[in-house]
Coordinates of C-alpha atoms in Angstrom, one line a residue:
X1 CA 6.6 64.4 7.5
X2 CA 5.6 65.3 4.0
X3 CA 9.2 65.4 3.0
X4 CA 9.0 61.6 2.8
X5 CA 6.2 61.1 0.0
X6 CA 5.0 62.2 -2.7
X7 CA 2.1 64.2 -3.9
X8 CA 0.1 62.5 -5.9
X9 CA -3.6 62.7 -6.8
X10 CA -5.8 60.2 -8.1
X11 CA -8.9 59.9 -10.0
X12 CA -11.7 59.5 -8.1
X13 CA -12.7 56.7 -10.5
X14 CA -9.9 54.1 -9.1
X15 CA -10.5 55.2 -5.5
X16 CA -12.1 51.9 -4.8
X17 CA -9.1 49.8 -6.5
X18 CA -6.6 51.3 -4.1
X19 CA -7.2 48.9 -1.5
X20 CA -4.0 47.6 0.2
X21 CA -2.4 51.4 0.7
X22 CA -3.4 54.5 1.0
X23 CA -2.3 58.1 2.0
X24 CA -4.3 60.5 3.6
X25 CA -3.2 64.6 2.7
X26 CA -4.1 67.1 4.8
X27 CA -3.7 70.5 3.3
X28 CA -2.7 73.9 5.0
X29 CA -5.3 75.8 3.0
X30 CA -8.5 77.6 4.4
X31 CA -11.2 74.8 6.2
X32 CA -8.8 72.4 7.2
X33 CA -5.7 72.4 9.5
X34 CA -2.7 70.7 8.9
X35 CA -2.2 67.1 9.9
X36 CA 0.8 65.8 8.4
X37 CA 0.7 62.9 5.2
X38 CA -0.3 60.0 7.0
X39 CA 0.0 56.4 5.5
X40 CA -3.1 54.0 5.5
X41 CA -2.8 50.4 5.4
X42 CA -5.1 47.9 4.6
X43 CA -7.9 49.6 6.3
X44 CA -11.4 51.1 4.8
X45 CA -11.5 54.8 5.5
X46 CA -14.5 56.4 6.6
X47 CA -15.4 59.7 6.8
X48 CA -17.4 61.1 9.2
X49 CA -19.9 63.5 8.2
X50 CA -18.4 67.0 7.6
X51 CA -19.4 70.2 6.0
X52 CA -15.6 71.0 4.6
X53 CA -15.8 70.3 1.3
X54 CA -11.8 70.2 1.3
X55 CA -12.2 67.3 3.2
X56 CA -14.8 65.8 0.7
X57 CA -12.3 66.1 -2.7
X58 CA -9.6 64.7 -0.5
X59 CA -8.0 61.5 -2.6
X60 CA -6.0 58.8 -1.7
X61 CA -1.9 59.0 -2.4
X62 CA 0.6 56.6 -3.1
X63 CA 3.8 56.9 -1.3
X64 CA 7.0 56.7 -3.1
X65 CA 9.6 56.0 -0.4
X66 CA 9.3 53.8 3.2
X67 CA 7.9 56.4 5.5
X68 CA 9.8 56.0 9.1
X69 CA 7.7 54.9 11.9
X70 CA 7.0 58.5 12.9
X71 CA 4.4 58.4 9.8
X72 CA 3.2 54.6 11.3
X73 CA 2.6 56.4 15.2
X74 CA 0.7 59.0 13.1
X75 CA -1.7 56.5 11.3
X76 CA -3.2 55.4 14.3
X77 CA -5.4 58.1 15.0
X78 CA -6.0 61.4 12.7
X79 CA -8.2 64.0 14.1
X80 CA -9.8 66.6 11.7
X81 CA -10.8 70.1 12.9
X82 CA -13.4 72.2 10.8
X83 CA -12.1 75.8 11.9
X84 CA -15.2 78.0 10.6
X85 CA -17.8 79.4 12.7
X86 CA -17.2 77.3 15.9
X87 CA -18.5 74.2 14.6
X88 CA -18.0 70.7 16.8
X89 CA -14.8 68.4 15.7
X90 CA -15.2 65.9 13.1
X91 CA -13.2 63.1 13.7
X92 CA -11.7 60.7 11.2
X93 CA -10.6 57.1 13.1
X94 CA -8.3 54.9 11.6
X95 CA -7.8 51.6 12.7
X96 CA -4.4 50.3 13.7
X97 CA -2.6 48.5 11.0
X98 CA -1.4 44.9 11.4
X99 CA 2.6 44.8 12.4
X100 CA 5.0 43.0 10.1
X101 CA 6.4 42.1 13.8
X102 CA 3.1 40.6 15.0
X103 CA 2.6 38.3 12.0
X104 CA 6.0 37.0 12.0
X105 CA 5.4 36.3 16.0
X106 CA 2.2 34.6 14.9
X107 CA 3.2 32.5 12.2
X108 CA 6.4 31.5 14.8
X109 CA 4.1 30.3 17.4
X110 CA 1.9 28.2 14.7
X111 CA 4.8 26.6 13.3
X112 CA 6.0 25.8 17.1
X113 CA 2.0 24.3 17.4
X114 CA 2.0 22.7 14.5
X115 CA 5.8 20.4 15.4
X116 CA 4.5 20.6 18.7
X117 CA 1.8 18.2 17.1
X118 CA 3.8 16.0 15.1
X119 CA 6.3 15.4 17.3
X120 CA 3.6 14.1 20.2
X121 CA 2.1 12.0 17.0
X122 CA 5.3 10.5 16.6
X123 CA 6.1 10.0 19.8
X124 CA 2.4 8.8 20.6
X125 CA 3.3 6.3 18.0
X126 CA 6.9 4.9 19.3
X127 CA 5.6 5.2 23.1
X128 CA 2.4 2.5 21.9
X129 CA 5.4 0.0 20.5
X130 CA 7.0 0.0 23.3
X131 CA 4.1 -0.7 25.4
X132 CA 2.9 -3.4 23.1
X133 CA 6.4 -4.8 23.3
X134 CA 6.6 -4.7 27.5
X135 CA 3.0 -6.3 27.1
X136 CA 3.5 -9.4 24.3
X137 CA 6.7 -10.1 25.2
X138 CA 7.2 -9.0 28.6
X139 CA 11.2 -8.8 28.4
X140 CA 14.2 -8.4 31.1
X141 CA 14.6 -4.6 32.1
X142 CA 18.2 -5.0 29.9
X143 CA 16.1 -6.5 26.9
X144 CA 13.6 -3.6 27.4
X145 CA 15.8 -1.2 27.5
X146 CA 17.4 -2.2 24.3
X147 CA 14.3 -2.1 22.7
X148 CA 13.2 1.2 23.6
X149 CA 16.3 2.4 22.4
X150 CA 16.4 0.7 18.9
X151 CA 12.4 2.2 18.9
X152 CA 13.5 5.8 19.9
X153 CA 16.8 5.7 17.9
X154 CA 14.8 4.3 14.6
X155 CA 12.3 7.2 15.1
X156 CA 14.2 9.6 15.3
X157 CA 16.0 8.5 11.6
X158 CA 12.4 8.5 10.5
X159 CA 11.6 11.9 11.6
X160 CA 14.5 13.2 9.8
X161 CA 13.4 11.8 6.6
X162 CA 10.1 13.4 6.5
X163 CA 11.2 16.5 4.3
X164 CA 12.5 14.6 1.7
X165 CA 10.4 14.9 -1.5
X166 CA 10.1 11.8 -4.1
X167 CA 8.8 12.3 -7.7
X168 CA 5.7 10.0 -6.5
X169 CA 5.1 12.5 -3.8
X170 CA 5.4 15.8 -6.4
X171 CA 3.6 14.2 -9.7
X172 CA 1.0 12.1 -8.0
X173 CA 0.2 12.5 -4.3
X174 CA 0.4 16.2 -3.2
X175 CA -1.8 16.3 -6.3
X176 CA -4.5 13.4 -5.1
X177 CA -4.3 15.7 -1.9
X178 CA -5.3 18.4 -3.3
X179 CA -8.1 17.1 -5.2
X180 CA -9.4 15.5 -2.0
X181 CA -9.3 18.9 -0.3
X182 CA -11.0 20.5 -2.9
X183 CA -13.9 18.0 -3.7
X184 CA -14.3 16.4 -0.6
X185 CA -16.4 12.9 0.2
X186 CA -18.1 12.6 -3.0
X187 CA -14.7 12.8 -4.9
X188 CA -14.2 9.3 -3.8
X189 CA -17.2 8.7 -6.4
X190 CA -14.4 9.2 -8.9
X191 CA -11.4 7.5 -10.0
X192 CA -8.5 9.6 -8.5
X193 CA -5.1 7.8 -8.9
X194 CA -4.7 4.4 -9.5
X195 CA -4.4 3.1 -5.4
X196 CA -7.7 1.5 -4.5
X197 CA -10.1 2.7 -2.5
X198 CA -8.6 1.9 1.5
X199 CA -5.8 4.1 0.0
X200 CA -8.2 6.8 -1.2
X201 CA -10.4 7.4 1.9
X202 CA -6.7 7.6 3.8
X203 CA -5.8 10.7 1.4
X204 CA -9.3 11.7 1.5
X205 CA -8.4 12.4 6.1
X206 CA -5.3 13.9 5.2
X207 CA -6.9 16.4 3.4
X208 CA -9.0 17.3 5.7
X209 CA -6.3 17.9 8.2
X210 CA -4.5 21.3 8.9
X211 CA -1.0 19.8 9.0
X212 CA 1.3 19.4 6.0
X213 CA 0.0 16.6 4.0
X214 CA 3.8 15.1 3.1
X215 CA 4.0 14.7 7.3
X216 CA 0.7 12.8 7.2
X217 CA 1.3 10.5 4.4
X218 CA 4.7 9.7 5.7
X219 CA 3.5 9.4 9.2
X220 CA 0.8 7.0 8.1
X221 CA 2.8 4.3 6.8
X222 CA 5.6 5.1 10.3
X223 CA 2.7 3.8 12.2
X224 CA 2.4 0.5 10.0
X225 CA 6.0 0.3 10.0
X226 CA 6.2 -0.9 13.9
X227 CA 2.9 -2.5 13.2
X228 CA 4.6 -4.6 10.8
X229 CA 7.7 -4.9 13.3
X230 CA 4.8 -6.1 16.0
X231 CA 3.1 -8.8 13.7
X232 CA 7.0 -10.2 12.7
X233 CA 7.8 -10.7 16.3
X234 CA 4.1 -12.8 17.3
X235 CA 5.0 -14.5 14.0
X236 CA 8.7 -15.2 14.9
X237 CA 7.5 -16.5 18.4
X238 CA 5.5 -19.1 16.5
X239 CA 7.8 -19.9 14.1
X240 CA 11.4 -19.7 15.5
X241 CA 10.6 -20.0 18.9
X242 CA 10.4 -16.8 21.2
X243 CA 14.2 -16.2 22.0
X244 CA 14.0 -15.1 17.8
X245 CA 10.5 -12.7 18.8
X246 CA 12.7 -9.6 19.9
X247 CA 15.7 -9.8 17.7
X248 CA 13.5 -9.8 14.6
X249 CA 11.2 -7.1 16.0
X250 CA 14.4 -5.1 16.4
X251 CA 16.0 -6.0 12.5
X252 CA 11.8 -5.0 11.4
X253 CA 12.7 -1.9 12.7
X254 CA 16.1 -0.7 11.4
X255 CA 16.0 -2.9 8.4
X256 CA 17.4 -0.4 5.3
X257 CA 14.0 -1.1 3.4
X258 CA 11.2 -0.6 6.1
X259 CA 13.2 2.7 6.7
X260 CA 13.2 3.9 3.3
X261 CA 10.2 3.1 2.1
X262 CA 7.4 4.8 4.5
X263 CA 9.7 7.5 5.9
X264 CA 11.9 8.7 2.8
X265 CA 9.6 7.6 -0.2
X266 CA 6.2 7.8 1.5
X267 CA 5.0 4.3 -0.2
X268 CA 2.4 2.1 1.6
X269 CA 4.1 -1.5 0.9
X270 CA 4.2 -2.2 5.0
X271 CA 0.6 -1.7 5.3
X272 CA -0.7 -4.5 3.1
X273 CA 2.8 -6.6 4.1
X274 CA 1.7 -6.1 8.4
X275 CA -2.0 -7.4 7.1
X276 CA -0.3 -10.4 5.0
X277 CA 2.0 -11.6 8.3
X278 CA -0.9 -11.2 10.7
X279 CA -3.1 -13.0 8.3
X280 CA -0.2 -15.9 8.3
X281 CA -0.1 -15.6 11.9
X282 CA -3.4 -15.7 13.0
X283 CA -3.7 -18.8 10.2
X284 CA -1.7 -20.8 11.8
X285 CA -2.7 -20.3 15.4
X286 CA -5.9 -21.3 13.9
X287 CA -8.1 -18.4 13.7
X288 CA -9.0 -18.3 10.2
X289 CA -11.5 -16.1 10.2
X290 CA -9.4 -13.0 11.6
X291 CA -6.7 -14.5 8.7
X292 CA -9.2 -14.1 6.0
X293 CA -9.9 -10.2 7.6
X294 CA -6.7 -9.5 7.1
X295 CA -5.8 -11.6 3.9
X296 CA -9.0 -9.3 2.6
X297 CA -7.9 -6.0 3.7
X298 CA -4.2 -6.9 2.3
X299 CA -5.6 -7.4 -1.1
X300 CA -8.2 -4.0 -0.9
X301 CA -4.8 -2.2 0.0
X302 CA -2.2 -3.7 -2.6
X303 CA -2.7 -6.3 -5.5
X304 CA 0.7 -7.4 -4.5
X305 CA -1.2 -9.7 -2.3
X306 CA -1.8 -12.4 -4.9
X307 CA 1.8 -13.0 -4.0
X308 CA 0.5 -14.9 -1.1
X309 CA -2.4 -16.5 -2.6
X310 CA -1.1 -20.0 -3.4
X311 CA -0.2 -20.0 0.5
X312 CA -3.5 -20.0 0.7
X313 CA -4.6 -22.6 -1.7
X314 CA -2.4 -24.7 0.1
X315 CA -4.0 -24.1 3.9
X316 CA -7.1 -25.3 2.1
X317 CA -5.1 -28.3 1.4
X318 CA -4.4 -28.7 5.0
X319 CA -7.4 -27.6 6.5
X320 CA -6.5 -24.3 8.3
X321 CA -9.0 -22.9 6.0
X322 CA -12.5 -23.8 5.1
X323 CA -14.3 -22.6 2.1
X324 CA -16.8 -20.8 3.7
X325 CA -14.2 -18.6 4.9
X326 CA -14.4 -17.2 1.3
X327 CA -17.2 -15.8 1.7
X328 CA -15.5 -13.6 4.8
X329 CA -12.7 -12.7 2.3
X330 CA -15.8 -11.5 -0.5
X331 CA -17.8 -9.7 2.5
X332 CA -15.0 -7.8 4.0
X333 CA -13.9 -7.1 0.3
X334 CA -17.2 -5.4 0.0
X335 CA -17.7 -3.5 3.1
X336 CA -14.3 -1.6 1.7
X337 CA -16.2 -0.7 -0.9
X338 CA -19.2 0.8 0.7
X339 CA -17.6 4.5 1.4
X340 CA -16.8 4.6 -2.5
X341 CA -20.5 3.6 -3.3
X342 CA -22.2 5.7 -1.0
X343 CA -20.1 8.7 -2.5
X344 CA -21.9 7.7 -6.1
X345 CA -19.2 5.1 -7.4
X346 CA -20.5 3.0 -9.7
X347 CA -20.2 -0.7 -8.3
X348 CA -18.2 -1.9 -11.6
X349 CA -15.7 1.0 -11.4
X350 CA -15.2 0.3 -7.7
X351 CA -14.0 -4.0 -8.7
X352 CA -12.0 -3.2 -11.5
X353 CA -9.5 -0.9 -9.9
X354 CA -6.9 -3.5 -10.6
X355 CA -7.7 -3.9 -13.9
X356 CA -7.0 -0.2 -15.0
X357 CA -3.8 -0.4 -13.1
X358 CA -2.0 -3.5 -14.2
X359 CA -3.5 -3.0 -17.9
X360 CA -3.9 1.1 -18.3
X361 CA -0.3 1.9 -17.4
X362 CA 2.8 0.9 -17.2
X363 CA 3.8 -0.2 -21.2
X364 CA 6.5 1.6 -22.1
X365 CA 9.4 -1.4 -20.1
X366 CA 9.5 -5.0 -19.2
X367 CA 10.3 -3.8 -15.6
X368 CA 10.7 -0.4 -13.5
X369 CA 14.2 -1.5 -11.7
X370 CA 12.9 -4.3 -9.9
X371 CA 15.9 -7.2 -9.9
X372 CA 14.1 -9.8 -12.0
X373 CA 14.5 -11.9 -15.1
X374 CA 13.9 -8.9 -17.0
X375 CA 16.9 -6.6 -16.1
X376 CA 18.9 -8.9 -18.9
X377 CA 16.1 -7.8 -21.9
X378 CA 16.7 -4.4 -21.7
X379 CA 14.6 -1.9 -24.1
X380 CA 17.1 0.4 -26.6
X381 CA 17.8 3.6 -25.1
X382 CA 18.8 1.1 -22.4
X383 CA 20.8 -0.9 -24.3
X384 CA 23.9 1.4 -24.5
X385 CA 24.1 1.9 -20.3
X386 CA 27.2 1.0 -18.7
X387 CA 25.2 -1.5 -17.0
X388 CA 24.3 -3.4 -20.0
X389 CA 27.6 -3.6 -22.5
X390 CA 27.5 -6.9 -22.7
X391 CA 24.7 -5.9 -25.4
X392 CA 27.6 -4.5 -27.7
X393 CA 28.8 -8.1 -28.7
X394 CA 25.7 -9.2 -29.7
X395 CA 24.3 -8.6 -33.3
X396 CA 22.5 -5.2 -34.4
X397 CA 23.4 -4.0 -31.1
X398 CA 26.3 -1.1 -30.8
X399 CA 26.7 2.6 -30.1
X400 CA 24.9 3.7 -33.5
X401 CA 22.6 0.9 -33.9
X402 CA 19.3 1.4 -35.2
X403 CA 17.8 -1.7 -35.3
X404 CA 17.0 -2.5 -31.1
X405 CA 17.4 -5.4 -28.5
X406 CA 14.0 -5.0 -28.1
X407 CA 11.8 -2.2 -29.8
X408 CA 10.4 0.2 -27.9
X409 CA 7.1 -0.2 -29.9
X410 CA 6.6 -3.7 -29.2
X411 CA 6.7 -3.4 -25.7
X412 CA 3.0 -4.0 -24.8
X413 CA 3.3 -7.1 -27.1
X414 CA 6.6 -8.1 -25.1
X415 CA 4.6 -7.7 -22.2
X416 CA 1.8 -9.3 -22.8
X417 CA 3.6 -12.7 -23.9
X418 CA 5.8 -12.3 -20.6
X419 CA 2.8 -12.2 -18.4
X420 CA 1.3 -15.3 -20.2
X421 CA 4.0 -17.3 -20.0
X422 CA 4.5 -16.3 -16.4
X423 CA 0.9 -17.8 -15.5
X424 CA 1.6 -20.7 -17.6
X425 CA 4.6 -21.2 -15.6
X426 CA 3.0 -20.6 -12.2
X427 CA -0.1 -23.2 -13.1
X428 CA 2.8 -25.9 -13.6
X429 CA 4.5 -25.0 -10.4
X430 CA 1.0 -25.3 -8.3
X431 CA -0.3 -28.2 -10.4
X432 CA 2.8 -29.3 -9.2
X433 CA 2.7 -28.6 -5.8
X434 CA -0.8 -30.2 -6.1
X435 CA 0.2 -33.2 -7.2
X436 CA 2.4 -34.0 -4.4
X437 CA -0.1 -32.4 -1.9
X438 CA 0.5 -35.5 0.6
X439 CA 4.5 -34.7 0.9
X440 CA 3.6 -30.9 1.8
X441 CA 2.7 -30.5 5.6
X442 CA 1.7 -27.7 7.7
X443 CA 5.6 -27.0 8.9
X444 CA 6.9 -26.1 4.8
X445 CA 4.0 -23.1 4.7
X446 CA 6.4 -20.3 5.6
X447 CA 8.8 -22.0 3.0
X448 CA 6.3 -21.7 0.5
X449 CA 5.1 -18.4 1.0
X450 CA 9.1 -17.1 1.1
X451 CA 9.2 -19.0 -2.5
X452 CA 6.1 -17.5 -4.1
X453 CA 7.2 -14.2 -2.5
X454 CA 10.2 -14.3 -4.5
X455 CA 9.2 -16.1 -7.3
X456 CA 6.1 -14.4 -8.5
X457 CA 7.7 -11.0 -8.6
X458 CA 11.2 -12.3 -10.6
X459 CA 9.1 -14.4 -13.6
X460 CA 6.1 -11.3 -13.8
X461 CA 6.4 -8.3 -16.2
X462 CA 6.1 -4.5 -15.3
X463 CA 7.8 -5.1 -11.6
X464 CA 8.9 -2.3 -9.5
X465 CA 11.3 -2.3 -7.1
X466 CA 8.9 -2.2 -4.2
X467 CA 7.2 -5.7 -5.2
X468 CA 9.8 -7.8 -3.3
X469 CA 8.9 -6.3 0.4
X470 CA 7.0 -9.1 1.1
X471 CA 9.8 -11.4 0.5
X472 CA 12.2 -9.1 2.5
X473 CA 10.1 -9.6 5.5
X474 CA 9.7 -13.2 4.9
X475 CA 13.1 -13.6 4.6
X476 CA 14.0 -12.2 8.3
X477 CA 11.6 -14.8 9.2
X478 CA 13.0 -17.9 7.6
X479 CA 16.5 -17.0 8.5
X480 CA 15.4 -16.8 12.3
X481 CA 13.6 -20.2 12.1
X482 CA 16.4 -21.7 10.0
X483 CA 20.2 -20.7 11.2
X484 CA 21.8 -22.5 8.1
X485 CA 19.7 -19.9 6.0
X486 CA 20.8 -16.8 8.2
X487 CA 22.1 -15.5 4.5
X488 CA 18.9 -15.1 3.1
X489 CA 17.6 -11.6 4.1
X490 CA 21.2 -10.5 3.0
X491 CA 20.1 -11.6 -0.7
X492 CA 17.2 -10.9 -1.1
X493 CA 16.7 -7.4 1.4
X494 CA 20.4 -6.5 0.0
X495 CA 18.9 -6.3 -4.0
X496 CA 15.8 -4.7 -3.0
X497 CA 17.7 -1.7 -1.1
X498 CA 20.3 -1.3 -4.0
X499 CA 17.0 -1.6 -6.5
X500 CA 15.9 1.9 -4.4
X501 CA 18.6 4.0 -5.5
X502 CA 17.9 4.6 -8.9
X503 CA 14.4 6.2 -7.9
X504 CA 15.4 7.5 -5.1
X505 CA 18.7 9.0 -5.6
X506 CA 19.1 8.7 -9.5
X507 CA 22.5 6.5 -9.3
X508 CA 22.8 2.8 -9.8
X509 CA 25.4 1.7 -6.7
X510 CA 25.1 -2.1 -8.6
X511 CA 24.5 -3.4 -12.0
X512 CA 21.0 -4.5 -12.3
X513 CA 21.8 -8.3 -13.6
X514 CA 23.8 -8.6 -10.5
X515 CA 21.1 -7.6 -7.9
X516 CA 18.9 -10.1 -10.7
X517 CA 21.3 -12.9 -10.1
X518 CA 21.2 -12.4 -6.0
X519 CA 17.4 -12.6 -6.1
X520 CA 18.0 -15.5 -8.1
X521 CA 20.6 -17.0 -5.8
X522 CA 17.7 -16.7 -3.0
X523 CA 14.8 -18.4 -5.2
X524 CA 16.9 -21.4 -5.8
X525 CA 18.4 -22.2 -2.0
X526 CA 14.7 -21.7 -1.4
X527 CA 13.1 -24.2 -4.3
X528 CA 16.4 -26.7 -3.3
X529 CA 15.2 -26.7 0.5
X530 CA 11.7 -27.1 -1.1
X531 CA 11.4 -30.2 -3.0
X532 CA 14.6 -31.3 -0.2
X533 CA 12.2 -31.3 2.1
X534 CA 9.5 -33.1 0.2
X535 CA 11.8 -35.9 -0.7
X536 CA 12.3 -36.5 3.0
X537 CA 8.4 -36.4 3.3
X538 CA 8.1 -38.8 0.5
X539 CA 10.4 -40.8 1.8
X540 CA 8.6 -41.2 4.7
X541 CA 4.9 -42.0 3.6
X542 CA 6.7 -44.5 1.2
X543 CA 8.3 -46.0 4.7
X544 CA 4.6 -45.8 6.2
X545 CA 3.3 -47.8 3.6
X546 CA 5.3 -50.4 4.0
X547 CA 4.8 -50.9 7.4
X548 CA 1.2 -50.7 6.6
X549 CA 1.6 -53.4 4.0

């Protein structure tokens, strides 16, 4: 066997830094007989006591070439023979290296363990829906059936999205993952990313779970994606009447936008959007306290919340809410906070979460591809795009200007005027609204929450794609309660899917100002049925007065 390494000795000084392979000679010389070169690995050799001093200068050997597995048989067991005077046999035992065979077979069986366990968490999770659908609903076996299959088809397109890999999940997630794994509970007493704290204490369980952190985060926002599917169909069984319950539960489920945004881009949006429609639903089946819960929790998740807010204003107006149900918003608002605290957050950093992230980031554009007012002020380097050459005709603007549309330096002042005017502009719609309080009624409160939904989010600054979810959902909800407006969710949840792209695939499928003007086309049939239907109510009081008179 010795024909298969080579000789080599070694200091005795680096004996202890050969520690992953070593060889052990045996040599044909006087005191010692001949064993054969036998190869070591990852073992600690001990010696038993001996009296041949051969044995004793003995040194380990690096091998030069792959010994064959007649060298591996011999490593598992060496016996050493001292030949003089009749002395007793020393023995030398070596234990029996780890297999490249047996780790493979391990890590096989883990990885079948570890699908094994995702696939009964998604299943766990599509097997609940369709309980809970069997259960609320309690359809024909054809209209079950259906369902189950729409579940177990829309799953299954899930579950094949899960290895995808955004830029959010590479430069920002993975990395809050980490830092949860490493520091534990009392990282939460820091500011780590720029989600607030519900967020947080979710990455803060993933990290502390053995499975692959991109499954988990996509997997939690799966579970709020029929969540949200539920809430739509209890709130389209109020709304529309419960022939429109399924249907919409079914469009929730395979709508382009719910798909893509938990299972392909691993954002949150359905989460605080199923907390917003339950809070709407429980509202007007008059249980405000569980709507303020939920109206609470929505805004702890997402400050896209505030897009629902003026809903709320007016079920003050109508009574559905009271203002001491305030102070169940402000107390559930602080029992979020209480993990965060306890970890050694101060109680300041813990409120102002929003504030770092509207103000601290996001100042280098007007708007991060959502279809808004602001895809027709584009900055300079985007002024040259094939999207925007209608630029080129206007002054200072070409292929070698220097002078820009709108300089890249005075963006944060850009900004800031936009968001001022868009507050000054949303006072005069509510003082508005306000005004004529007496010709809004209980029945125009999905109408209005489908108008801010859309509105808020096309006059605001610094809007991502994401912010019109809300108003997707919303939109599936007024088209099943109105059939004239059965266009709607093709406006408005047509933009926001062609608004994805240019994250998630880096292509532009439509020009921006056209998916603008859609979103646009949306917010005026909605303000048009508004004030319609507020004329008809005027109308009416102005009719009851009369009589009265």
């Amino acid at each position: 066997m010795g024909e298969f390494l080579k000789e080599t000795y070694i200091s005795h000084e680096r004996k202890e830094h050969m520690k992953l392979t070593r060889i052990l000679h045996k040599s044909t010389k006087s005191g010692c007989k001949k064993a054969g070169n036998v190869v070591v690995s990852l073992i600690n050799l001990t010696i038993s006591k001996t009296k041949c001093r051969r044995a004793k200068a003995l040194r380990p050997l690096r091998f030069a070439e792959k010994p064959p597995s007649v060298v591996a048989r011999a490593s598992q067991r060496v016996y050493m023979r001292h030949m003089s005077s009749g002395r007793k046999q020393e023995v030398l035992q070596v234990r029996q290296p780890i297999r490249s065979s047996t780790v493979k077979r391990l890590i096989v069986v883990l990885a079948i363990l570890l699908a094994l366990s995702l696939a009964a968490l998604f299943t766990l999770v599509a097997g609940g829906a369709m309980a809970l659908v069997a259960r609320l609903q309690k359809p024909e076996r054809g209209a079950l059936l259906l369902s189950c299959t729409v579940i177990a088809l829309t799953m299954l397109a899930r579950v094949s999205m899960l290895d995808y890999q955004t830029a959010d999940y590479n430069a920002f997630l993975s990395g809050w993952v980490k830092v949860f794994r490493e520091g534990g509970f009392y990282t939460l007493g820091e500011n780590v990313g720029d989600y607030n704290l519900l967020y947080q204490y979710v990455m803060l369980m993933i990290a502390k779970t053995p499975l692959h952190d991109l499954y988990l985060i996509k997997f939690f926002t799966v579970i709020f994606d029929y969540a949200l599917a539920l809430a739509m169909m209890q709130a389209a069984g109020h709304f529309a009447g419960k022939k429109a319950a399924l249907p919409v539960m079914l469009i929730v489920c395979a709508l382009p936008t719910t798909l893509i945004d938990g299972a392909c881009w691993g954002q949150c949006d359905t989460v605080y959007v199923f907390l917003i429609v339950m809070s709407l639903y429980w509202m007007k089946t008059k249980k405000p306290v569980g709507a303020a819960v939920m109206l609470s929790l929505a805004f702890a998740f997402k400050l896209q919340t505030i897009f629902f807010f003026p809903v709320v204003l007016l079920a003050l107006i109508h009574g559905e809410y009271k203002p001491r149900h305030a102070l169940v918003f402000a107390a559930t608002y602080l029992v979020t906070m209480l993990p965060a605290l306890i970890a050694g957050r101060s109680f300041a950093d813990a409120v102002s979460v929003y504030a770092n992230q509207s103000m601290g980031q996001y100042y280098d554009r007007l708007f991060y591809n959502a279809p808004n007012l602001y895809t027709f002020f584009p900055l300079r380097e985007s002024a040259n795009r094939q999207e925007f050459t209608w630029l080129r005709y206007l002054s200072g603007i070409d292929g070698e200007a220097t002078n820009a549309y709108i300089d890249q330096a005075l963006t944060p002042t850009y900004q800031n005027a936009a968001l001022y005017a868009c507050i000054l502009l949303t006072l005069l719609v509510v003082v508005y609204w306000l005004i004529h309080a007496k010709e809004i009624t209980p029945e125009m409160t999905l109408d209005f929450a489908l108008f801010f939904a859309i509105f808020l989010p096309f006059v605001m600054p610094k809007m991502h794609d994401r912010y019109f979810f809300l108003a997707d959902m919303l939109s599936v909800l007024y088209a099943a309660r109105y059939r004239d407006r059965r266009f709607m969710p093709l406006l408005v949840v047509s933009a926001s899917l062609m608004s994805y792209m240019p994250f998630i695939t880096r292509q532009r499928p439509a020009d921006m100002r056209i998916l603008a003007l859609m979103m646009l086309a949306a917010l005026v049939v909605i303000s048009r049925d508004v004030l319609r239907k507020m004329r008809k109510n005027r109308a009416a009081l102005a009719m009851k007065g009369g009589e009265a008179a």
